[in-house]
CSV table of C-alpha atoms in Angstrom, one decimal:
chain,number,residue,atom,x,y,z
I,418,UNK,CA,-71.7,4.2,120.1
I,419,UNK,CA,-70.0,7.1,118.4
I,420,UNK,CA,-66.6,5.5,118.8
I,421,UNK,CA,-67.9,2.3,117.2
I,422,UNK,CA,-69.2,4.4,114.2
I,423,UNK,CA,-65.9,6.2,113.9
I,424,UNK,CA,-64.0,3.0,114.0
I,425,UNK,CA,-66.3,1.4,111.4
I,426,UNK,CA,-65.7,4.5,109.1
I,427,UNK,CA,-62.0,4.1,109.5
I,428,UNK,CA,-62.0,0.6,108.5
I,429,UNK,CA,-64.2,1.5,105.5
I,430,UNK,CA,-61.8,4.1,104.6
I,431,UNK,CA,-58.9,1.7,104.8
I,432,UNK,CA,-60.7,-0.9,102.6
I,433,UNK,CA,-61.6,1.9,100.1
I,434,UNK,CA,-58.0,3.1,100.1
I,435,UNK,CA,-56.7,-0.4,99.5
I,436,UNK,CA,-59.3,-1.2,96.8
I,437,UNK,CA,-58.8,1.9,94.8
I,438,UNK,CA,-55.0,2.4,95.3
I,439,UNK,CA,-52.9,2.9,92.2
I,440,UNK,CA,-50.5,0.3,93.5
I,441,UNK,CA,-51.2,-3.5,92.8
I,442,UNK,CA,-52.2,-5.0,96.2
I,443,UNK,CA,-52.4,-8.7,96.7
I,444,UNK,CA,-53.2,-10.8,99.9
I,445,UNK,CA,-52.1,-14.4,99.9
I,446,UNK,CA,-51.3,-17.1,102.4
I,447,UNK,CA,-48.2,-19.0,103.1
I,448,UNK,CA,-48.7,-21.5,100.0
I,449,UNK,CA,-49.0,-18.4,97.6
I,450,UNK,CA,-52.8,-18.9,97.2
I,451,UNK,CA,-54.3,-15.5,96.4
I,452,UNK,CA,-57.0,-14.4,98.9
I,453,UNK,CA,-57.7,-10.8,97.8
I,454,UNK,CA,-56.9,-8.4,95.1
I,455,UNK,CA,-57.6,-4.7,94.6
I,456,UNK,CA,-59.0,-3.0,91.5
I,457,UNK,CA,-55.5,-1.9,90.0
I,458,UNK,CA,-54.3,-5.4,90.3
I,459,UNK,CA,-57.3,-6.9,88.5
I,460,UNK,CA,-57.3,-4.4,85.8
I,461,UNK,CA,-53.6,-4.7,85.0
I,462,UNK,CA,-53.5,-8.4,85.1
I,463,UNK,CA,-56.8,-8.7,83.1
I,464,UNK,CA,-58.7,-10.8,85.6
I,465,UNK,CA,-61.8,-10.0,87.7
I,466,UNK,CA,-61.3,-10.5,91.5
I,467,UNK,CA,-63.3,-13.7,91.6
I,468,UNK,CA,-61.0,-15.1,88.9
I,469,UNK,CA,-57.9,-14.2,90.7
I,470,UNK,CA,-59.0,-15.5,94.1
I,471,UNK,CA,-57.7,-19.1,94.3
I,472,UNK,CA,-54.8,-18.7,91.9
I,473,UNK,CA,-51.3,-18.8,93.1
I,474,UNK,CA,-48.5,-16.3,92.9
I,475,UNK,CA,-46.8,-18.9,90.3
I,476,UNK,CA,-49.8,-18.2,88.1
I,477,UNK,CA,-49.1,-14.5,87.8
I,478,UNK,CA,-45.2,-14.5,88.4
I,479,UNK,CA,-43.3,-16.4,85.7
I,480,UNK,CA,-40.0,-16.1,87.8
I,481,UNK,CA,-41.7,-17.9,90.9
I,482,UNK,CA,-42.0,-21.7,91.2
I,483,UNK,CA,-42.7,-24.2,94.0
I,484,UNK,CA,-39.0,-24.8,94.6
I,485,UNK,CA,-38.1,-21.1,95.0
I,486,UNK,CA,-41.3,-20.4,97.0
I,487,UNK,CA,-40.1,-22.4,100.2
I,488,UNK,CA,-36.9,-20.3,100.3
I,489,UNK,CA,-38.8,-17.0,99.6
I,490,UNK,CA,-41.3,-17.7,102.5
I,491,UNK,CA,-38.4,-18.7,104.9
I,492,UNK,CA,-36.7,-15.4,104.3
I,493,UNK,CA,-40.1,-13.4,104.6
I,494,UNK,CA,-40.8,-15.0,108.0
I,495,UNK,CA,-37.2,-14.1,109.1
I,496,UNK,CA,-37.0,-10.6,107.7
I,497,UNK,CA,-40.8,-9.6,107.9
I,498,UNK,CA,-40.5,-7.5,104.8
I,499,UNK,CA,-38.8,-8.1,101.4
I,500,UNK,CA,-38.5,-5.7,98.4
I,501,UNK,CA,-37.3,-6.8,94.9
I,502,UNK,CA,-37.9,-6.4,91.3
I,503,UNK,CA,-40.1,-9.1,89.5
I,504,UNK,CA,-42.4,-9.8,86.6
I,505,UNK,CA,-46.1,-10.1,86.6
I,506,UNK,CA,-47.9,-12.1,83.8
I,507,UNK,CA,-51.3,-10.9,82.4
I,508,UNK,CA,-54.3,-13.3,81.5
I,509,UNK,CA,-53.1,-12.6,77.9
I,510,UNK,CA,-49.6,-13.8,78.5
I,511,UNK,CA,-48.0,-10.4,78.4
I,512,UNK,CA,-45.2,-9.9,81.0
I,513,UNK,CA,-44.3,-6.5,82.6
I,514,UNK,CA,-41.9,-5.5,85.2
I,515,UNK,CA,-42.9,-4.7,88.8
I,516,UNK,CA,-41.2,-3.3,92.0
I,517,UNK,CA,-42.6,-5.5,94.8
I,518,UNK,CA,-42.6,-5.1,98.5
I,519,UNK,CA,-44.1,-8.2,100.4
I,520,UNK,CA,-44.8,-7.9,104.2
I,521,UNK,CA,-45.4,-10.8,106.5
I,522,UNK,CA,-48.6,-10.9,108.5
I,523,UNK,CA,-49.8,-13.3,111.4
I,524,UNK,CA,-53.4,-13.5,112.0
I,525,UNK,CA,-55.5,-15.9,114.1
I,526,UNK,CA,-52.4,-18.2,114.4
I,527,UNK,CA,-51.9,-18.3,110.6
I,528,UNK,CA,-49.3,-16.9,108.3
I,529,UNK,CA,-50.2,-14.5,105.4
I,530,UNK,CA,-48.5,-11.8,103.4
I,531,UNK,CA,-49.4,-8.6,101.6
I,532,UNK,CA,-47.8,-7.6,98.5
I,533,UNK,CA,-47.5,-4.1,97.1
I,534,UNK,CA,-46.5,-3.9,93.5
I,535,UNK,CA,-45.9,-0.9,91.1
I,536,UNK,CA,-45.8,-1.3,87.4
I,537,UNK,CA,-42.4,0.1,86.3
I,538,UNK,CA,-42.7,-0.5,82.5
I,539,UNK,CA,-42.3,3.1,81.8
I,540,UNK,CA,-39.2,3.4,84.1
I,541,UNK,CA,-37.7,0.3,82.6
I,542,UNK,CA,-38.4,1.7,79.0
I,543,UNK,CA,-36.6,5.0,80.0
I,544,UNK,CA,-33.8,3.1,81.4
I,545,UNK,CA,-33.3,1.1,78.4
I,546,UNK,CA,-33.5,4.1,76.2
I,547,UNK,CA,-31.0,5.9,78.4
I,548,UNK,CA,-28.7,2.7,78.4
I,549,UNK,CA,-29.0,2.6,74.5
I,550,UNK,CA,-28.1,6.4,74.5
I,551,UNK,CA,-25.1,5.7,76.9
I,552,UNK,CA,-24.1,2.8,74.7
I,553,UNK,CA,-24.3,5.1,71.7
I,554,UNK,CA,-22.4,7.8,73.4
I,555,UNK,CA,-19.7,5.3,74.4
I,556,UNK,CA,-19.6,3.9,70.9
I,557,UNK,CA,-19.3,7.3,69.4
I,558,UNK,CA,-16.8,8.4,71.9
I,559,UNK,CA,-14.8,5.2,71.1
I,560,UNK,CA,-15.1,5.8,67.6
I,561,UNK,CA,-14.1,9.4,67.8
I,562,UNK,CA,-11.0,8.4,69.8
I,563,UNK,CA,-10.1,5.8,67.2
I,564,UNK,CA,-10.8,8.3,64.4
I,565,UNK,CA,-8.7,11.0,66.1
I,566,UNK,CA,-5.8,8.6,66.7
I,567,UNK,CA,-6.1,7.3,63.2
I,568,UNK,CA,-6.4,10.8,61.6
I,569,UNK,CA,-3.5,12.1,63.5
I,570,UNK,CA,-1.3,9.3,62.1
I,571,UNK,CA,-2.8,9.9,58.6
I,572,UNK,CA,-2.4,13.6,58.8
I,573,UNK,CA,1.3,13.2,59.7
I,574,UNK,CA,1.7,11.0,56.5
I,575,UNK,CA,-0.3,13.5,54.3
I,576,UNK,CA,1.7,16.5,55.7
I,577,UNK,CA,5.0,14.9,55.1
I,578,UNK,CA,4.0,14.2,51.5
I,579,UNK,CA,3.8,18.0,50.9
I,580,UNK,CA,0.2,18.6,49.6
I,581,UNK,CA,-0.9,18.8,46.0
I,582,UNK,CA,1.7,21.3,44.5
I,583,UNK,CA,2.5,22.0,41.0
I,584,UNK,CA,1.4,23.8,37.8
I,585,UNK,CA,2.0,21.2,35.1
I,586,UNK,CA,-0.9,20.7,32.6
I,587,UNK,CA,-1.5,17.0,33.7
I,588,UNK,CA,-1.8,18.1,37.4
I,589,UNK,CA,-4.1,21.0,36.5
I,590,UNK,CA,-6.3,18.5,34.5
I,591,UNK,CA,-6.3,16.2,37.8
I,592,UNK,CA,-7.5,19.2,39.9
I,593,UNK,CA,-10.4,19.9,37.4
I,594,UNK,CA,-11.6,16.2,37.5
I,595,UNK,CA,-11.4,16.4,41.4
I,596,UNK,CA,-13.7,19.4,41.3
I,597,UNK,CA,-16.1,17.6,38.9
I,598,UNK,CA,-16.5,14.4,41.0
I,599,UNK,CA,-15.9,15.6,44.5
I,600,UNK,CA,-19.5,16.7,44.9
I,601,UNK,CA,-21.0,13.5,44.0
I,602,UNK,CA,-21.0,10.1,45.8
I,603,UNK,CA,-19.4,8.3,42.8
I,604,UNK,CA,-16.8,5.7,43.5
I,605,UNK,CA,-13.3,6.9,42.2
I,606,UNK,CA,-10.4,4.7,41.2
I,607,UNK,CA,-7.0,6.5,41.2
I,608,UNK,CA,-4.3,4.9,39.2
I,609,UNK,CA,-0.6,5.8,39.0
I,610,UNK,CA,2.9,4.7,40.1
I,611,UNK,CA,3.9,4.4,43.6
I,612,UNK,CA,4.8,7.8,45.3
I,613,UNK,CA,2.8,10.0,42.8
I,614,UNK,CA,0.5,11.2,45.5
I,615,UNK,CA,-2.7,9.2,45.1
I,616,UNK,CA,-3.6,9.5,48.7
I,617,UNK,CA,-3.4,13.3,48.5
I,618,UNK,CA,-5.8,13.2,45.5
I,619,UNK,CA,-8.2,11.1,47.7
I,620,UNK,CA,-7.9,13.4,50.6
I,621,UNK,CA,-8.7,16.4,48.2
I,622,UNK,CA,-11.7,14.6,46.8
I,623,UNK,CA,-13.1,14.0,50.3
I,624,UNK,CA,-12.2,17.6,51.5
I,625,UNK,CA,-14.3,19.0,48.7
I,626,UNK,CA,-17.1,16.6,49.1
I,627,UNK,CA,-20.4,16.9,51.2
I,628,UNK,CA,-18.9,14.1,53.4
I,629,UNK,CA,-16.0,16.3,54.5
I,630,UNK,CA,-17.4,16.9,58.0
I,631,UNK,CA,-16.8,13.0,58.5
I,632,UNK,CA,-13.7,11.0,58.5
I,633,UNK,CA,-11.6,9.9,55.5
I,634,UNK,CA,-10.4,6.4,56.7
I,635,UNK,CA,-7.6,4.8,54.9
I,636,UNK,CA,-6.8,1.1,54.5
I,637,UNK,CA,-3.6,-0.1,53.1
I,638,UNK,CA,-4.6,-3.2,51.4
I,639,UNK,CA,-1.1,-4.3,50.7
I,640,UNK,CA,0.1,-4.3,54.4
I,641,UNK,CA,-2.8,-6.5,55.9
I,642,UNK,CA,-2.0,-10.1,56.7
I,643,UNK,CA,-4.3,-12.4,54.6
I,644,UNK,CA,-6.1,-13.8,57.6
I,645,UNK,CA,-6.9,-10.3,59.1
I,646,UNK,CA,-8.7,-8.7,56.1
I,647,UNK,CA,-12.2,-9.4,57.3
I,648,UNK,CA,-11.4,-8.0,60.7
I,649,UNK,CA,-9.6,-4.9,59.3
I,650,UNK,CA,-12.6,-4.1,57.0
I,651,UNK,CA,-15.5,-5.3,59.2
I,652,UNK,CA,-14.2,-5.5,62.8
I,653,UNK,CA,-14.6,-8.3,65.2
I,654,UNK,CA,-15.9,-9.2,68.6
I,655,UNK,CA,-14.0,-10.4,71.5
I,656,UNK,CA,-13.0,-14.0,71.3
I,657,UNK,CA,-13.7,-14.4,67.5
I,658,UNK,CA,-10.4,-15.8,66.9
I,659,UNK,CA,-7.1,-16.4,68.6
I,660,UNK,CA,-5.8,-13.0,69.7
I,661,UNK,CA,-9.1,-11.3,69.6
I,662,UNK,CA,-8.8,-10.2,73.1
I,663,UNK,CA,-11.4,-7.2,72.7
I,664,UNK,CA,-13.9,-5.9,70.4
I,665,UNK,CA,-12.5,-4.0,67.4
I,666,UNK,CA,-14.3,-1.5,65.2
I,667,UNK,CA,-13.7,-2.1,61.4
I,668,UNK,CA,-12.8,0.5,58.8
I,669,UNK,CA,-16.2,0.3,57.2
I,670,UNK,CA,-17.9,1.2,60.6
I,671,UNK,CA,-15.4,3.9,61.2
I,672,UNK,CA,-16.0,5.4,57.7
I,673,UNK,CA,-19.9,5.5,58.0
I,674,UNK,CA,-21.3,8.6,56.5
I,675,UNK,CA,-17.7,9.4,55.4
I,676,UNK,CA,-15.2,8.2,52.8
I,677,UNK,CA,-13.1,4.9,52.8
I,678,UNK,CA,-9.9,5.1,50.9
I,679,UNK,CA,-8.6,1.7,49.7
I,680,UNK,CA,-4.9,2.1,49.0
I,681,UNK,CA,-3.3,-0.6,46.8
I,682,UNK,CA,-6.8,-2.2,46.2
I,683,UNK,CA,-5.3,-4.5,43.7
I,684,UNK,CA,-3.7,-6.5,46.5
I,685,UNK,CA,-6.9,-7.8,47.9
I,686,UNK,CA,-7.0,-11.6,47.7
I,687,UNK,CA,-9.4,-12.8,45.0
I,688,UNK,CA,-11.4,-15.0,47.4
I,689,UNK,CA,-12.0,-12.0,49.6
I,690,UNK,CA,-13.0,-9.6,46.9
I,691,UNK,CA,-16.6,-10.9,46.9
I,692,UNK,CA,-17.1,-9.9,50.6
I,693,UNK,CA,-16.0,-6.4,49.7
I,694,UNK,CA,-18.3,-6.4,46.6
I,695,UNK,CA,-21.2,-7.4,48.9
I,696,UNK,CA,-20.7,-4.4,51.1
I,697,UNK,CA,-20.4,-2.0,48.1
I,698,UNK,CA,-23.6,-3.4,46.7
I,699,UNK,CA,-25.7,-3.8,49.8
I,700,UNK,CA,-24.1,-1.5,52.3
I,701,UNK,CA,-24.3,-4.3,55.0
I,702,UNK,CA,-21.6,-6.4,56.7
I,703,UNK,CA,-21.3,-8.5,59.8
I,704,UNK,CA,-18.3,-8.2,62.2
I,705,UNK,CA,-16.1,-11.3,62.5
I,706,UNK,CA,-17.7,-13.4,65.2
I,707,UNK,CA,-20.9,-11.6,65.4
I,708,UNK,CA,-24.3,-12.5,63.9
I,709,UNK,CA,-25.5,-8.9,64.1
I,710,UNK,CA,-25.7,-7.2,60.7
I,711,UNK,CA,-24.5,-3.5,60.5
I,712,UNK,CA,-24.9,-0.9,57.9
I,713,UNK,CA,-22.6,1.5,56.4
I,714,UNK,CA,-23.0,4.4,54.1
I,715,UNK,CA,-19.7,4.8,52.8
I,716,UNK,CA,-18.1,6.4,49.7
I,717,UNK,CA,-15.3,4.3,48.1
I,718,UNK,CA,-12.1,5.9,46.7
I,719,UNK,CA,-9.6,3.3,45.7
I,720,UNK,CA,-6.1,3.6,44.5
I,721,UNK,CA,-3.8,1.2,42.7
I,722,UNK,CA,-0.3,1.1,41.1
I,723,UNK,CA,-1.5,-2.0,39.0
I,724,UNK,CA,-3.2,-2.2,35.6
I,725,UNK,CA,-6.5,-3.6,37.1
I,726,UNK,CA,-7.9,-4.2,33.6
I,727,UNK,CA,-5.0,-6.5,32.9
I,728,UNK,CA,-5.5,-8.1,36.3
I,729,UNK,CA,-9.1,-8.8,35.5
I,730,UNK,CA,-7.9,-10.6,32.2
I,731,UNK,CA,-5.4,-12.6,34.1
I,732,UNK,CA,-8.1,-13.7,36.6
I,733,UNK,CA,-6.5,-11.8,39.6
I,734,UNK,CA,-9.3,-9.3,40.1
I,735,UNK,CA,-13.0,-9.5,39.8
I,736,UNK,CA,-14.5,-7.9,36.9
I,737,UNK,CA,-17.7,-6.9,38.7
I,738,UNK,CA,-15.6,-5.3,41.5
I,739,UNK,CA,-13.5,-3.5,39.0
I,740,UNK,CA,-16.6,-1.8,37.4
I,741,UNK,CA,-18.1,-1.1,40.9
I,742,UNK,CA,-14.9,0.9,41.8
I,743,UNK,CA,-14.1,2.4,38.3
I,744,UNK,CA,-17.1,4.6,38.1
I,745,UNK,CA,-14.7,7.7,37.8
I,746,UNK,CA,-11.1,7.0,36.9
I,747,UNK,CA,-8.3,9.2,37.6
I,748,UNK,CA,-4.8,8.7,36.1
I,749,UNK,CA,-1.9,10.4,38.0
I,750,UNK,CA,1.2,11.2,35.9
I,751,UNK,CA,4.6,10.1,37.2
I,752,UNK,CA,6.9,12.9,38.2
I,753,UNK,CA,9.2,12.4,35.2
I,754,UNK,CA,6.1,13.7,33.0
I,755,UNK,CA,5.7,16.7,35.3
I,756,UNK,CA,9.1,18.2,35.1
I,757,UNK,CA,7.8,21.8,35.6
I,758,UNK,CA,6.5,20.7,39.1
I,759,UNK,CA,9.9,19.4,40.3
I,760,UNK,CA,11.3,22.8,41.2
I,761,UNK,CA,8.1,23.9,43.1
I,762,UNK,CA,8.0,20.5,45.1
I,763,UNK,CA,11.8,20.8,45.7
I,764,UNK,CA,11.5,24.3,47.3
I,765,UNK,CA,8.5,23.1,49.3
I,766,UNK,CA,10.3,20.1,50.7
I,767,UNK,CA,13.5,22.0,51.3
I,768,UNK,CA,11.5,24.5,53.5
I,769,UNK,CA,9.8,21.7,55.5
I,770,UNK,CA,13.2,19.8,55.9
I,771,UNK,CA,14.9,22.9,57.2
I,772,UNK,CA,12.1,23.4,59.8
I,773,UNK,CA,12.1,19.6,60.5
I,774,UNK,CA,16.0,19.3,61.1
I,775,UNK,CA,16.5,22.9,62.4
I,776,UNK,CA,18.8,23.9,59.6
I,777,UNK,CA,18.5,27.3,58.0
I,778,UNK,CA,19.8,29.1,55.2
I,779,UNK,CA,20.2,26.1,52.7
I,780,UNK,CA,19.6,27.1,49.1
I,781,UNK,CA,18.9,25.2,46.0
I,782,UNK,CA,21.2,26.0,43.1
I,783,UNK,CA,20.3,26.1,39.6
I,784,UNK,CA,22.7,23.1,39.0
I,785,UNK,CA,20.6,21.2,41.7
I,786,UNK,CA,17.4,21.9,39.7
I,787,UNK,CA,19.1,20.9,36.4
I,788,UNK,CA,20.1,17.6,37.9
I,789,UNK,CA,16.7,16.9,39.4
I,790,UNK,CA,14.8,17.8,36.3
I,791,UNK,CA,16.9,15.3,34.3
I,792,UNK,CA,16.6,12.5,36.8
I,793,UNK,CA,13.8,10.0,36.0
I,794,UNK,CA,12.6,9.8,39.7
I,795,UNK,CA,11.4,6.1,39.8
I,796,UNK,CA,10.1,6.7,43.4
I,797,UNK,CA,8.2,10.0,42.1
I,798,UNK,CA,7.3,12.6,44.7
I,799,UNK,CA,8.1,10.4,47.7
I,800,UNK,CA,11.8,9.8,46.4
I,801,UNK,CA,12.1,13.5,45.8
I,802,UNK,CA,11.2,14.4,49.3
I,803,UNK,CA,13.6,11.7,50.8
I,804,UNK,CA,16.4,13.1,48.6
I,805,UNK,CA,15.8,16.6,49.7
I,806,UNK,CA,15.7,15.7,53.4
I,807,UNK,CA,18.8,13.6,53.1
I,808,UNK,CA,20.4,16.5,51.2
I,809,UNK,CA,19.6,18.9,54.1
I,810,UNK,CA,21.1,16.5,56.8
I,811,UNK,CA,24.5,16.2,55.0
I,812,UNK,CA,24.7,19.8,53.5
I,813,UNK,CA,27.1,22.4,55.0
I,814,UNK,CA,27.8,26.0,54.4
I,815,UNK,CA,24.4,26.7,53.0
I,816,UNK,CA,25.0,24.5,49.9
I,817,UNK,CA,22.6,21.7,49.2
I,818,UNK,CA,24.5,18.5,48.6
I,819,UNK,CA,22.3,16.3,46.5
I,820,UNK,CA,23.0,12.6,47.0
I,821,UNK,CA,21.3,11.7,43.8
I,822,UNK,CA,22.5,9.1,41.3
I,823,UNK,CA,23.0,9.6,37.6
I,824,UNK,CA,20.2,9.2,35.3
I,825,UNK,CA,20.0,5.4,34.7
I,826,UNK,CA,18.6,6.2,31.3
I,827,UNK,CA,21.7,8.2,30.4
I,828,UNK,CA,24.9,6.9,32.0
I,829,UNK,CA,26.9,9.9,30.7
I,830,UNK,CA,24.8,12.5,32.3
I,831,UNK,CA,27.2,14.3,34.5
I,832,UNK,CA,26.6,14.8,38.2
I,833,UNK,CA,26.1,18.4,38.9
I,834,UNK,CA,25.1,18.3,42.5
I,835,UNK,CA,28.3,20.0,43.9
I,836,UNK,CA,28.7,23.0,41.5
I,837,UNK,CA,28.8,26.2,43.5
I,838,UNK,CA,25.5,28.2,43.7
I,839,UNK,CA,27.4,31.3,43.8
I,840,UNK,CA,28.7,31.0,40.2
I,841,UNK,CA,26.1,32.4,37.9
I,842,UNK,CA,24.6,30.5,34.9
I,843,UNK,CA,23.1,32.1,31.9
I,844,UNK,CA,20.0,30.7,30.6
I,845,UNK,CA,18.0,27.5,31.1
I,846,UNK,CA,20.2,24.2,30.8
I,847,UNK,CA,18.1,21.2,29.7
I,848,UNK,CA,20.0,19.1,27.3
I,849,UNK,CA,23.0,16.8,27.9
I,850,UNK,CA,25.2,18.9,25.7
I,851,UNK,CA,24.3,22.1,27.6
I,852,UNK,CA,24.9,20.5,31.0
I,853,UNK,CA,28.4,19.3,29.8
I,854,UNK,CA,29.2,22.7,28.5
I,855,UNK,CA,27.9,24.4,31.8
I,856,UNK,CA,30.1,22.0,33.9
I,857,UNK,CA,33.2,22.9,31.7
I,858,UNK,CA,32.6,26.6,32.0
I,859,UNK,CA,31.8,26.4,35.7
I,860,UNK,CA,35.0,24.6,36.5
I,861,UNK,CA,36.9,27.1,34.4
I,862,UNK,CA,35.5,30.0,36.2
I,863,UNK,CA,36.4,28.4,39.5
I,864,UNK,CA,40.1,27.7,38.4
I,865,UNK,CA,40.4,31.2,36.9
I,866,UNK,CA,39.1,32.8,40.0
I,867,UNK,CA,41.5,30.9,42.2
I,868,UNK,CA,44.4,31.2,39.7
I,869,UNK,CA,44.4,27.4,39.1
I,870,UNK,CA,44.8,26.6,42.8
I,871,UNK,CA,43.2,23.2,43.2
I,872,UNK,CA,44.1,22.0,46.7
I,873,UNK,CA,43.8,23.7,50.1
I,874,UNK,CA,42.1,26.7,51.6
I,875,UNK,CA,40.8,29.2,48.9
I,876,UNK,CA,41.3,26.5,46.1
I,877,UNK,CA,39.0,25.7,43.3
I,878,UNK,CA,38.0,22.4,44.9
I,879,UNK,CA,36.8,24.2,48.1
I,880,UNK,CA,34.9,26.7,46.0
I,881,UNK,CA,33.2,23.8,44.1
I,882,UNK,CA,32.7,21.9,47.1
I,883,UNK,CA,34.2,18.8,45.8
I,884,UNK,CA,37.3,16.7,46.7
I,885,UNK,CA,40.4,17.9,45.1
I,886,UNK,CA,41.0,14.5,43.5
I,887,UNK,CA,37.6,14.5,42.0
I,888,UNK,CA,38.2,18.0,40.4
I,889,UNK,CA,41.6,16.8,39.1
I,890,UNK,CA,39.8,13.8,37.3
I,891,UNK,CA,37.3,16.1,35.8
I,892,UNK,CA,39.9,18.6,34.7
I,893,UNK,CA,41.7,15.7,32.9
I,894,UNK,CA,38.4,14.2,31.5
I,895,UNK,CA,37.3,17.7,30.1
I,896,UNK,CA,40.8,18.3,28.6
I,897,UNK,CA,41.2,21.7,30.5
I,898,UNK,CA,44.6,23.3,30.6
I,899,UNK,CA,45.7,26.5,32.3
I,900,UNK,CA,46.3,29.3,29.8
I,901,UNK,CA,49.6,31.0,30.3
I,902,UNK,CA,50.3,34.1,28.1
I,903,UNK,CA,53.9,34.1,26.3
């Protein structure tokens, strides 16, 4: 009697435990008809137990159907227990993810199953958040790698250009304007001839701005193939066009929260300018081949060597885009109008070139500086740097040999590149007459110092570091004659 009571209590406990379990527990037959459900199942699905009994698994599992059920039951009969992830659907039509374990049961010669489910909505939400976080980390890592690679290339270019160096009034005025505009988010349009250092000015504006902790991304609008403009600006997804073998991040996305420098902005094709204007106005864009709209908070600094007002009149540049870019205009003077900066830049480039080419002890002569200050520098600072580097490569004996053409605006300007730095020059030479007089006196000093010996070791040609035939021609041209006392 006591045994029967104890057994009955154990059965009651088992039924109670099943009914009150936090897991979702269902009993069903081999056709999937629900026979029994515990409280948690009823509550989560939104049915009473009486409403659930008689429904099928297909009524509460949107992933199950009659075709798949036969295969499922065959595998359950074989394996006795199956675990998988599925979905359940509530009475209201909401679906939620569940972890399910179904066990096969034979009773009184019939086949049944009991399913234990656990709502994993919270876990799935966390997994999704972690996946998003991981994707964001991967995106930021990829972006950082791209930025680092991009910035290393850009810094090489910026360093080779020598920084903002000079003391001319026009340059000092530019620096004051940079200081005024840098702390704002205003778009800036930098105008000036090629090689005047427009990118350096853009870099300085970014460096002094609140966005300096993010990237300054450069786009050379003149070097982009016409068909790749959108991809360059906005990026693309894999397969967007022939050759798009992987996703690519565009410059606007790279520059998000930073600064985008549009170099040679006047080269953007007219029909593509409207798409650029849209991003500047709305701050949104779509990568090529993607329907997803991205946002970008970008400050624009543009540069051009064209007169964009004239391009607007000619119909080559959109007027609305011009005014969007030209919020704060900066005009960079050409090097020929900044003569007092030439010597500072030349010394700077000389030091860099000596280090770059492992050549030490090369000096600039006053004659070198005279020639450089009277040359018009059509290529501006970039040309000056190239001339100095080439001179360092070909120079010997510590004397800088400038391979610089005569001033095209004054064909009579004499080439002073090979006058010895060791022969002193009194005063500052800046006019054609003074240069000509200086050359005459310099040659005379060398001739008198060598007793008019022109050829060979110790001759005037060696002292002046020019070919003897060239010296002979100059002596004849200047009408120089050796003075012999009677």
